[in-house]
């Protein structure tokens, strides 16, 4: 915190003239904060018609500036909470930029209604708080037109960011669920933008989130950020589960940081709850009017146990459940009647709708019923304040209340408990004004719902299930029955946490993690692929590029001995193809390549030798390495060679029953038996359960096979048991060594594959070619299929391009064939270089 008293003067970053302002943006660190609303209060002078603006000092967006260094320039982008006429927008925008460093996004009233009150508040907000539109009178069904408004609004925000950003130096921090598509629109236009996103609301479990018709679009948009922040681990866990179940992405934790690999980029996950601004609260505590109000409240409720609730009028805040808990408390414990008072402050609703009105009416009705049943002359158990009150008055209630209860059924964070703790700690100045000595014991008692984001950090609070009225009533009774020493211990524990995890700590921590996540942005080459909301950036090695036909054909013609290694599934035929048998065209191309005496051509596959031998029976001169090289056949006329001199399969009798046990208990899994190996597949099982079972199976197999001549390996959706020393990389190295030792060292090596097992092949070829094995360094063309991070230097888009490339090479081997333009034309992706 920069000061204990007030928020740092944000105007301090401003310059007195335009030239100095320009130099500030050039030489100072700059953060662009993007949120739905600007942290401003807006009013219009009715006498002269001019717009007036002041900072909203209670806004988190303004307070987080204290987490940045003093020389950091902060720009805010967002909407005003009022409608500004089109004729005035330019003047207002200029004033806001010059005086407040704010850039307004003027949305039309119709767009604002559909975007904010429509899609955000009627569809995203309920869904993220676990409310599904089960029937028409209990929620709004998905409306495509509202989503289009959401898209349009996010595009407008993106336009404003692009207008002011210096993409090489600025950091952009996007806030909350209103702008979840913004990362895609920014990444599309600024591929290397340094971009963080923080979700202040809950993120629902995958069972809830997957009901959203645009679920994939929103997930992919968020993944275009470099850092995604969540209030609690539960919210982050739900997000990661959605990425796993819907997009097939896996995450891992490295040295305390969680990362998602997404097309070569690591999307970092940040888990840290927001804090409060201690200085702001302490400054209000010192106001004379606050002290006066505290004394007034203490006098009014003298001799009473004052309980406090502060909530927005919202269907998720659990106000009615809280009142029902109090009602049950008074029913069970008559001695508390006349002693306990609940002051329920209701903040204005942030959205409109029938549900909000019903919640208000219900709360008022229950409060009246309690007061009629258990009240007396001069005593009402419930004081419902259903009108806006000044912040200092709310602070005064915090100071006076013995217990604060937050009973929301679902809430992203809720800072009310933190504010209450800071107020109960007080300040020296306030104590002097109240005539209280330093020896005053600081106490506080909290009752917190299990379903609010702040609950995990408040270990000294009474945690309740808000849906259980009995739980709430019991907690209220325990809170009123605590000893002073117990209240003091709980308060001290909470204050230590709140005072150290304040809003500046949160902002600084997020900023540091964002810098770390973006540190290698300019060491990578980016390819932009995809359309619409499916857009994404693939981060690649600077040397990774598309395989040029002219390049390889030129090298092919110059060389005299060539080794060609081809994967099968996903390379020669599409991965999604149902019919795995090679077509007549593939067989013809392979025969043409093999007919050239300068070529040695091998199919290197994980498939069994029986199927590969049958499929490629017409190819007499084709070499085959089956089961990742366990079996090798140089030509059809030669016998199969095994990489192991003694084939001992006794280990299968141990491994197979164990795998069968896990197959029976894991729906969607199956066993693939091979001559050399056993493979347990779980790609069709539940992602979480399948992964958990795979880990258990790995441990189980390693234990029972500890003394057997096999290795147990876990891969993508598989657990495999096989003899040691078997991989595509090792077999390719073995084949090349055989060629070199027979006096036929290749001067061109080409290898094409598409999956993880082929990466071993690429790595082996790259290392072997640079070793002393060859008399002269050969030209190497290691090529992966699809744009993705790879150890290969080149890529082709799909199996269709692989076939066309091989057709062109085969035609060169037969000069009588004319190479047509169609055979050699390839269109690469849009590339973005450093």
CSV table of N, CA and C in Angstrom, one decimal, residues 199-340:
chain,number,residue,atom,x,y,z
A,199,UNK,N,-11.1,-13.3,-13.8
A,199,UNK,CA,-12.6,-13.5,-13.6
A,199,UNK,C,-13.0,-13.3,-12.2
A,200,UNK,N,-13.8,-12.3,-11.9
A,200,UNK,CA,-14.2,-12.0,-10.6
A,200,UNK,C,-15.4,-12.8,-10.1
A,201,UNK,N,-16.1,-13.4,-11.0
A,201,UNK,CA,-17.3,-14.2,-10.6
A,201,UNK,C,-16.8,-15.6,-10.5
A,202,UNK,N,-17.7,-16.5,-10.0
A,202,UNK,CA,-17.4,-17.9,-10.0
A,202,UNK,C,-17.3,-18.5,-11.4
A,203,UNK,N,-16.6,-19.6,-11.6
A,203,UNK,CA,-16.6,-20.3,-12.8
A,203,UNK,C,-17.3,-21.7,-12.5
A,204,UNK,N,-18.4,-22.0,-13.1
A,204,UNK,CA,-19.1,-23.2,-12.7
A,204,UNK,C,-18.5,-24.5,-13.1
A,205,UNK,N,-19.0,-25.6,-12.5
A,205,UNK,CA,-18.5,-26.9,-12.8
A,205,UNK,C,-18.8,-27.2,-14.3
A,206,UNK,N,-18.1,-28.2,-14.8
A,206,UNK,CA,-18.3,-28.5,-16.3
A,206,UNK,C,-19.7,-29.0,-16.6
A,207,UNK,N,-20.3,-29.6,-15.6
A,207,UNK,CA,-21.7,-30.1,-15.9
A,207,UNK,C,-22.7,-28.9,-16.1
A,208,UNK,N,-22.4,-27.8,-15.4
A,208,UNK,CA,-23.2,-26.6,-15.6
A,208,UNK,C,-22.7,-25.8,-16.9
A,209,UNK,N,-21.4,-25.6,-17.0
A,209,UNK,CA,-20.9,-24.8,-18.0
A,209,UNK,C,-21.2,-25.4,-19.4
A,210,UNK,N,-21.2,-26.7,-19.5
A,210,UNK,CA,-21.3,-27.3,-20.8
A,210,UNK,C,-22.7,-27.1,-21.4
A,211,UNK,N,-23.7,-26.6,-20.6
A,211,UNK,CA,-25.0,-26.4,-21.1
A,211,UNK,C,-25.1,-25.1,-21.9
A,212,UNK,N,-24.0,-24.3,-21.9
A,212,UNK,CA,-24.0,-23.0,-22.6
A,212,UNK,C,-23.7,-23.3,-24.1
A,213,UNK,N,-24.6,-22.9,-25.0
A,213,UNK,CA,-24.5,-23.3,-26.4
A,213,UNK,C,-23.2,-22.7,-27.0
A,214,UNK,N,-22.6,-21.6,-26.5
A,214,UNK,CA,-21.4,-21.1,-27.0
A,214,UNK,C,-20.2,-21.3,-26.1
A,215,UNK,N,-20.2,-22.5,-25.5
A,215,UNK,CA,-19.2,-22.9,-24.5
A,215,UNK,C,-17.8,-22.9,-25.1
A,216,UNK,N,-17.7,-23.6,-26.3
A,216,UNK,CA,-16.3,-23.7,-26.9
A,216,UNK,C,-15.8,-22.3,-27.3
A,217,UNK,N,-16.6,-21.5,-27.8
A,217,UNK,CA,-16.2,-20.2,-28.3
A,217,UNK,C,-15.6,-19.3,-27.1
A,218,UNK,N,-16.3,-19.4,-26.0
A,218,UNK,CA,-15.8,-18.6,-24.8
A,218,UNK,C,-14.5,-19.2,-24.3
A,219,UNK,N,-14.5,-20.6,-24.2
A,219,UNK,CA,-13.3,-21.2,-23.7
A,219,UNK,C,-12.0,-20.8,-24.5
A,220,UNK,N,-12.2,-21.0,-25.8
A,220,UNK,CA,-11.1,-20.7,-26.7
A,220,UNK,C,-10.7,-19.2,-26.7
A,221,UNK,N,-11.7,-18.4,-26.5
A,221,UNK,CA,-11.4,-16.9,-26.4
A,221,UNK,C,-10.5,-16.6,-25.2
A,222,UNK,N,-10.9,-17.2,-24.0
A,222,UNK,CA,-10.1,-17.0,-22.8
A,222,UNK,C,-8.7,-17.6,-23.0
A,223,UNK,N,-8.5,-18.6,-23.7
A,223,UNK,CA,-7.2,-19.3,-23.9
A,223,UNK,C,-6.3,-18.4,-24.8
A,224,UNK,N,-6.8,-17.4,-25.4
A,224,UNK,CA,-6.0,-16.4,-26.1
A,224,UNK,C,-5.3,-15.4,-25.2
A,225,UNK,N,-5.6,-15.5,-23.9
A,225,UNK,CA,-4.9,-14.7,-22.9
A,225,UNK,C,-3.6,-15.4,-22.5
A,226,UNK,N,-2.6,-14.6,-22.0
A,226,UNK,CA,-1.4,-15.3,-21.5
A,226,UNK,C,-1.6,-15.7,-20.0
A,227,UNK,N,-2.4,-15.0,-19.3
A,227,UNK,CA,-2.6,-15.4,-17.9
A,227,UNK,C,-4.1,-15.2,-17.6
A,228,UNK,N,-4.7,-16.3,-16.9
A,228,UNK,CA,-6.1,-16.2,-16.6
A,228,UNK,C,-6.1,-16.4,-15.0
A,229,UNK,N,-6.8,-15.4,-14.4
A,229,UNK,CA,-6.8,-15.4,-12.9
A,229,UNK,C,-8.2,-15.8,-12.4
A,230,UNK,N,-8.2,-16.5,-11.3
A,230,UNK,CA,-9.4,-16.9,-10.6
A,230,UNK,C,-9.3,-16.6,-9.1
A,231,UNK,N,-10.5,-16.4,-8.5
A,231,UNK,CA,-10.5,-16.1,-7.0
A,231,UNK,C,-10.1,-17.3,-6.2
A,232,UNK,N,-10.5,-18.5,-6.5
A,232,UNK,CA,-10.2,-19.7,-5.7
A,232,UNK,C,-9.8,-20.8,-6.6
A,233,UNK,N,-9.2,-21.8,-6.0
A,233,UNK,CA,-8.8,-23.0,-6.7
A,233,UNK,C,-10.0,-23.8,-7.3
A,234,UNK,N,-11.2,-23.8,-6.6
A,234,UNK,CA,-12.4,-24.4,-7.1
A,234,UNK,C,-12.7,-23.9,-8.5
A,235,UNK,N,-12.7,-22.5,-8.6
A,235,UNK,CA,-13.1,-21.9,-9.9
A,235,UNK,C,-12.1,-22.3,-11.0
A,236,UNK,N,-10.8,-22.3,-10.6
A,236,UNK,CA,-9.7,-22.6,-11.6
A,236,UNK,C,-9.9,-24.1,-12.0
A,237,UNK,N,-10.2,-25.0,-11.0
A,237,UNK,CA,-10.3,-26.4,-11.2
A,237,UNK,C,-11.5,-26.6,-12.2
A,238,UNK,N,-12.6,-25.9,-12.0
A,238,UNK,CA,-13.7,-26.1,-12.9
A,238,UNK,C,-13.3,-25.7,-14.4
A,239,UNK,N,-12.6,-24.6,-14.5
A,239,UNK,CA,-12.2,-24.1,-15.8
A,239,UNK,C,-11.3,-25.1,-16.5
A,240,UNK,N,-10.3,-25.6,-15.7
A,240,UNK,CA,-9.4,-26.6,-16.3
A,240,UNK,C,-10.1,-27.9,-16.7
A,241,UNK,N,-11.1,-28.3,-15.9
A,241,UNK,CA,-11.9,-29.5,-16.2
A,241,UNK,C,-12.7,-29.2,-17.5
A,242,UNK,N,-13.2,-28.0,-17.7
A,242,UNK,CA,-13.9,-27.7,-18.9
A,242,UNK,C,-13.0,-27.8,-20.1
A,243,UNK,N,-11.8,-27.3,-20.0
A,243,UNK,CA,-10.8,-27.3,-21.0
A,243,UNK,C,-10.4,-28.8,-21.4
A,244,UNK,N,-10.4,-29.6,-20.4
A,244,UNK,CA,-10.0,-31.0,-20.6
A,244,UNK,C,-11.2,-31.8,-21.2
A,245,UNK,N,-12.4,-31.6,-20.7
A,245,UNK,CA,-13.5,-32.3,-21.3
A,245,UNK,C,-14.0,-31.9,-22.6
A,246,UNK,N,-13.9,-30.6,-22.9
A,246,UNK,CA,-14.5,-30.0,-24.1
A,246,UNK,C,-13.5,-29.8,-25.2
A,247,UNK,N,-12.2,-29.5,-24.8
A,247,UNK,CA,-11.2,-29.2,-25.8
A,247,UNK,C,-10.1,-30.2,-25.8
A,248,UNK,N,-10.1,-31.2,-24.9
A,248,UNK,CA,-9.1,-32.2,-24.8
A,248,UNK,C,-7.7,-31.7,-24.4
A,249,UNK,N,-7.7,-30.6,-23.6
A,249,UNK,CA,-6.4,-30.0,-23.2
A,249,UNK,C,-6.0,-30.5,-21.8
A,250,UNK,N,-4.8,-30.7,-21.6
A,250,UNK,CA,-4.3,-31.2,-20.3
A,250,UNK,C,-3.5,-30.0,-19.6
A,251,UNK,N,-3.4,-30.0,-18.3
A,251,UNK,CA,-2.6,-29.0,-17.6
A,251,UNK,C,-1.7,-29.7,-16.7
A,252,UNK,N,-0.6,-29.0,-16.3
A,252,UNK,CA,0.3,-29.5,-15.4
A,252,UNK,C,0.9,-28.4,-14.5
A,253,UNK,N,1.3,-28.7,-13.4
A,253,UNK,CA,1.9,-27.8,-12.4
A,253,UNK,C,3.4,-27.9,-12.4
A,254,UNK,N,4.1,-26.7,-12.7
A,254,UNK,CA,5.6,-26.7,-12.7
A,254,UNK,C,6.0,-25.7,-11.7
A,255,UNK,N,6.7,-26.1,-10.6
A,255,UNK,CA,7.3,-25.3,-9.6
A,255,UNK,C,6.2,-24.3,-9.1
A,256,UNK,N,5.1,-24.8,-8.8
A,256,UNK,CA,4.0,-23.9,-8.2
A,256,UNK,C,3.1,-23.2,-9.2
A,257,UNK,N,3.4,-23.2,-10.5
A,257,UNK,CA,2.6,-22.5,-11.5
A,257,UNK,C,1.8,-23.6,-12.3
A,258,UNK,N,0.6,-23.3,-12.5
A,258,UNK,CA,-0.3,-24.2,-13.3
A,258,UNK,C,-0.3,-23.6,-14.8
A,259,UNK,N,0.0,-24.5,-15.7
A,259,UNK,CA,0.0,-24.1,-17.1
A,259,UNK,C,-0.8,-25.0,-18.0
A,260,UNK,N,-1.5,-24.5,-19.0
A,260,UNK,CA,-2.2,-25.2,-20.1
A,260,UNK,C,-1.4,-25.0,-21.4
A,261,UNK,N,-1.1,-26.1,-22.0
A,261,UNK,CA,-0.4,-26.1,-23.3
A,261,UNK,C,-1.5,-25.9,-24.4
A,262,UNK,N,-1.5,-24.8,-25.1
A,262,UNK,CA,-2.5,-24.5,-26.1
A,262,UNK,C,-1.8,-24.1,-27.4
A,263,UNK,N,-1.7,-25.0,-28.4
A,263,UNK,CA,-1.1,-24.7,-29.7
A,263,UNK,C,0.3,-24.0,-29.5
A,264,UNK,N,1.1,-24.6,-28.7
A,264,UNK,CA,2.5,-24.2,-28.5
A,264,UNK,C,2.7,-23.0,-27.5
A,265,UNK,N,1.6,-22.5,-27.1
A,265,UNK,CA,1.6,-21.4,-26.0
A,265,UNK,C,1.3,-22.0,-24.7
A,266,UNK,N,1.9,-21.5,-23.7
A,266,UNK,CA,1.6,-21.9,-22.3
A,266,UNK,C,0.6,-20.8,-21.7
A,267,UNK,N,-0.6,-21.2,-21.5
A,267,UNK,CA,-1.6,-20.3,-20.9
A,267,UNK,C,-1.5,-20.5,-19.4
A,268,UNK,N,-1.0,-19.5,-18.6
A,268,UNK,CA,-0.8,-19.7,-17.2
A,268,UNK,C,-2.1,-19.4,-16.4
A,269,UNK,N,-2.3,-20.1,-15.3
A,269,UNK,CA,-3.4,-20.0,-14.5
A,269,UNK,C,-3.0,-19.4,-13.1
A,270,UNK,N,-3.7,-18.3,-12.7
A,270,UNK,CA,-3.4,-17.6,-11.5
A,270,UNK,C,-4.5,-17.8,-10.5
A,271,UNK,N,-4.2,-18.2,-9.3
A,271,UNK,CA,-5.2,-18.4,-8.2
A,271,UNK,C,-4.9,-17.4,-7.1
A,272,UNK,N,-5.6,-16.4,-6.9
A,272,UNK,CA,-5.4,-15.4,-5.8
A,272,UNK,C,-6.7,-14.6,-5.7
A,273,UNK,N,-7.2,-14.5,-4.5
A,273,UNK,CA,-8.4,-13.8,-4.3
A,273,UNK,C,-8.1,-12.3,-4.1
A,274,UNK,N,-9.1,-11.5,-4.5
A,274,UNK,CA,-9.0,-10.0,-4.3
A,274,UNK,C,-9.0,-9.6,-2.9
A,275,UNK,N,-8.3,-8.5,-2.6
A,275,UNK,CA,-8.4,-8.0,-1.2
A,275,UNK,C,-9.1,-6.6,-1.2
A,276,UNK,N,-9.0,-6.0,0.0
A,276,UNK,CA,-9.7,-4.7,0.1
A,276,UNK,C,-8.5,-3.6,0.2
A,277,UNK,N,-8.9,-2.4,0.0
A,277,UNK,CA,-8.0,-1.3,0.2
A,277,UNK,C,-8.0,-0.8,1.6
A,278,UNK,N,-7.0,-1.2,2.4
A,278,UNK,CA,-6.9,-0.8,3.8
A,278,UNK,C,-7.0,0.7,4.0
A,279,UNK,N,-6.2,1.4,3.2
A,279,UNK,CA,-6.1,2.9,3.3
A,279,UNK,C,-7.4,3.5,3.1
A,280,UNK,N,-8.2,3.1,2.1
A,280,UNK,CA,-9.5,3.7,1.9
A,280,UNK,C,-10.4,3.5,3.1
A,281,UNK,N,-10.5,2.3,3.6
A,281,UNK,CA,-11.4,2.0,4.7
A,281,UNK,C,-10.9,2.8,6.0
A,282,UNK,N,-9.6,2.9,6.2
A,282,UNK,CA,-9.1,3.6,7.4
A,282,UNK,C,-9.4,5.1,7.3
A,283,UNK,N,-9.3,5.6,6.1
A,283,UNK,CA,-9.6,7.0,5.9
A,283,UNK,C,-11.0,7.4,6.2
A,284,UNK,N,-11.9,6.5,5.8
A,284,UNK,CA,-13.4,6.7,6.1
A,284,UNK,C,-13.6,6.5,7.6
A,285,UNK,N,-12.9,5.6,8.2
A,285,UNK,CA,-13.1,5.4,9.7
A,285,UNK,C,-12.7,6.6,10.5
A,286,UNK,N,-11.8,7.4,9.9
A,286,UNK,CA,-11.4,8.6,10.6
A,286,UNK,C,-12.3,9.8,10.4
A,287,UNK,N,-13.3,9.7,9.5
A,287,UNK,CA,-14.2,10.8,9.3
A,287,UNK,C,-14.9,11.2,10.6
A,288,UNK,N,-15.1,12.4,10.9
A,288,UNK,CA,-15.9,12.8,12.1
A,288,UNK,C,-17.3,12.2,12.0
A,289,UNK,N,-17.9,12.3,10.8
A,289,UNK,CA,-19.3,11.8,10.7
A,289,UNK,C,-19.4,10.3,10.9
A,290,UNK,N,-18.3,9.5,10.6
A,290,UNK,CA,-18.3,8.1,10.8
A,290,UNK,C,-18.4,7.8,12.4
A,291,UNK,N,-17.5,8.6,13.1
A,291,UNK,CA,-17.5,8.4,14.5
A,291,UNK,C,-18.8,8.8,15.2
A,292,UNK,N,-19.4,9.8,14.7
A,292,UNK,CA,-20.7,10.2,15.2
A,292,UNK,C,-21.7,9.2,14.9
A,293,UNK,N,-21.7,8.6,13.7
A,293,UNK,CA,-22.7,7.5,13.4
A,293,UNK,C,-22.5,6.3,14.3
A,294,UNK,N,-21.2,5.9,14.5
A,294,UNK,CA,-20.9,4.8,15.4
A,294,UNK,C,-21.5,5.0,16.7
A,295,UNK,N,-21.3,6.2,17.3
A,295,UNK,CA,-21.8,6.4,18.6
A,295,UNK,C,-23.4,6.4,18.7
A,296,UNK,N,-23.9,6.9,17.6
A,296,UNK,CA,-25.4,6.9,17.5
A,296,UNK,C,-25.9,5.4,17.4
A,297,UNK,N,-25.3,4.6,16.6
A,297,UNK,CA,-25.7,3.2,16.5
A,297,UNK,C,-25.5,2.4,17.9
A,298,UNK,N,-24.4,2.7,18.5
A,298,UNK,CA,-24.1,2.0,19.8
A,298,UNK,C,-25.1,2.4,20.9
A,299,UNK,N,-25.5,3.7,20.8
A,299,UNK,CA,-26.5,4.1,21.7
A,299,UNK,C,-27.9,3.5,21.4
A,300,UNK,N,-28.2,3.5,20.2
A,300,UNK,CA,-29.5,3.0,19.8
A,300,UNK,C,-29.7,1.5,20.1
A,301,UNK,N,-28.6,0.7,20.0
A,301,UNK,CA,-28.7,-0.7,20.2
A,301,UNK,C,-27.9,-1.1,21.5
A,302,UNK,N,-27.9,-0.2,22.4
A,302,UNK,CA,-27.2,-0.5,23.7
A,302,UNK,C,-27.9,-1.6,24.4
A,303,UNK,N,-27.0,-2.6,24.9
A,303,UNK,CA,-27.6,-3.8,25.5
A,303,UNK,C,-28.0,-4.9,24.6
A,304,UNK,N,-27.9,-4.7,23.3
A,304,UNK,CA,-28.3,-5.7,22.3
A,304,UNK,C,-27.0,-6.3,21.7
A,305,UNK,N,-27.2,-7.5,21.2
A,305,UNK,CA,-26.2,-8.1,20.4
A,305,UNK,C,-26.5,-7.8,18.9
A,306,UNK,N,-25.6,-6.9,18.3
A,306,UNK,CA,-25.9,-6.4,17.0
A,306,UNK,C,-25.2,-7.3,15.9
A,307,UNK,N,-26.1,-7.9,15.1
A,307,UNK,CA,-25.6,-8.7,14.0
A,307,UNK,C,-25.8,-7.9,12.7
A,308,UNK,N,-24.9,-8.1,11.7
A,308,UNK,CA,-25.0,-7.3,10.5
A,308,UNK,C,-24.9,-8.1,9.3
A,309,UNK,N,-25.7,-7.8,8.3
A,309,UNK,CA,-25.6,-8.3,7.0
A,309,UNK,C,-25.6,-7.2,5.9
A,310,UNK,N,-24.7,-7.3,5.0
A,310,UNK,CA,-24.6,-6.3,3.9
A,310,UNK,C,-24.5,-7.0,2.6
A,311,UNK,N,-25.6,-6.8,1.8
A,311,UNK,CA,-25.7,-7.6,0.6
A,311,UNK,C,-26.3,-6.8,-0.5
A,312,UNK,N,-26.0,-7.1,-1.8
A,312,UNK,CA,-26.7,-6.5,-2.9
A,312,UNK,C,-28.1,-7.2,-3.0
A,313,UNK,N,-29.0,-6.5,-3.5
A,313,UNK,CA,-30.3,-7.2,-3.7
A,313,UNK,C,-30.2,-8.1,-4.9
A,314,UNK,N,-30.0,-9.3,-4.6
A,314,UNK,CA,-29.7,-10.3,-5.7
A,314,UNK,C,-30.2,-11.7,-5.2
A,315,UNK,N,-30.7,-12.5,-6.2
A,315,UNK,CA,-31.3,-13.7,-5.8
A,315,UNK,C,-30.2,-14.7,-5.3
A,316,UNK,N,-28.9,-14.4,-5.5
A,316,UNK,CA,-27.9,-15.4,-5.0
A,316,UNK,C,-27.3,-15.0,-3.6
A,317,UNK,N,-27.7,-13.9,-3.1
A,317,UNK,CA,-27.1,-13.4,-1.8
A,317,UNK,C,-27.7,-14.1,-0.6
A,318,UNK,N,-28.8,-14.8,-0.7
A,318,UNK,CA,-29.3,-15.6,0.4
A,318,UNK,C,-29.9,-14.7,1.5
A,319,UNK,N,-30.4,-13.6,1.2
A,319,UNK,CA,-30.9,-12.7,2.3
A,319,UNK,C,-32.1,-13.4,3.0
A,320,UNK,N,-33.0,-14.0,2.2
A,320,UNK,CA,-34.2,-14.6,2.8
A,320,UNK,C,-33.8,-15.8,3.7
A,321,UNK,N,-32.8,-16.6,3.2
A,321,UNK,CA,-32.3,-17.7,4.0
A,321,UNK,C,-31.7,-17.3,5.3
A,322,UNK,N,-31.0,-16.1,5.3
A,322,UNK,CA,-30.4,-15.6,6.5
A,322,UNK,C,-31.5,-15.2,7.5
A,323,UNK,N,-32.6,-14.5,7.0
A,323,UNK,CA,-33.7,-14.1,7.8
A,323,UNK,C,-34.4,-15.4,8.4
A,324,UNK,N,-34.5,-16.4,7.6
A,324,UNK,CA,-35.2,-17.6,8.1
A,324,UNK,C,-34.3,-18.3,9.2
A,325,UNK,N,-33.0,-18.2,9.1
A,325,UNK,CA,-32.1,-18.7,10.1
A,325,UNK,C,-32.3,-17.9,11.4
A,326,UNK,N,-32.4,-16.6,11.3
A,326,UNK,CA,-32.7,-15.8,12.5
A,326,UNK,C,-34.0,-16.1,13.1
A,327,UNK,N,-35.0,-16.3,12.3
A,327,UNK,CA,-36.3,-16.7,12.8
A,327,UNK,C,-36.3,-18.0,13.6
A,328,UNK,N,-35.5,-19.0,13.1
A,328,UNK,CA,-35.4,-20.3,13.8
A,328,UNK,C,-34.6,-20.1,15.1
A,329,UNK,N,-33.6,-19.2,15.1
A,329,UNK,CA,-32.9,-18.9,16.3
A,329,UNK,C,-33.8,-18.4,17.4
A,330,UNK,N,-34.6,-17.4,17.0
A,330,UNK,CA,-35.5,-16.8,18.0
A,330,UNK,C,-36.6,-17.8,18.5
A,331,UNK,N,-36.9,-18.7,17.6
A,331,UNK,CA,-37.9,-19.7,18.0
A,331,UNK,C,-37.3,-20.7,19.0
A,332,UNK,N,-36.1,-21.1,18.7
A,332,UNK,CA,-35.5,-22.1,19.6
A,332,UNK,C,-35.0,-21.6,20.9
A,333,UNK,N,-34.5,-20.3,20.9
A,333,UNK,CA,-33.9,-19.8,22.1
A,333,UNK,C,-34.7,-18.5,22.5
A,334,UNK,N,-35.7,-18.7,23.3
A,334,UNK,CA,-36.5,-17.5,23.7
A,334,UNK,C,-35.7,-16.5,24.5
A,335,UNK,N,-34.7,-16.9,25.1
A,335,UNK,CA,-33.9,-16.0,25.9
A,335,UNK,C,-33.2,-14.9,25.1
A,336,UNK,N,-33.0,-15.2,23.8
A,336,UNK,CA,-32.4,-14.3,22.9
A,336,UNK,C,-33.3,-13.2,22.3
A,337,UNK,N,-34.6,-13.4,22.5
A,337,UNK,CA,-35.6,-12.4,22.1
A,337,UNK,C,-35.5,-11.2,22.9
A,338,UNK,N,-35.4,-10.1,22.3
A,338,UNK,CA,-35.1,-8.8,23.0
A,338,UNK,C,-33.6,-8.5,23.1
A,339,UNK,N,-32.8,-9.5,22.8
A,339,UNK,CA,-31.3,-9.3,22.9
A,339,UNK,C,-30.6,-9.2,21.6
A,340,UNK,N,-31.1,-9.9,20.6
A,340,UNK,CA,-30.4,-10.0,19.3
A,340,UNK,C,-31.2,-9.1,18.3
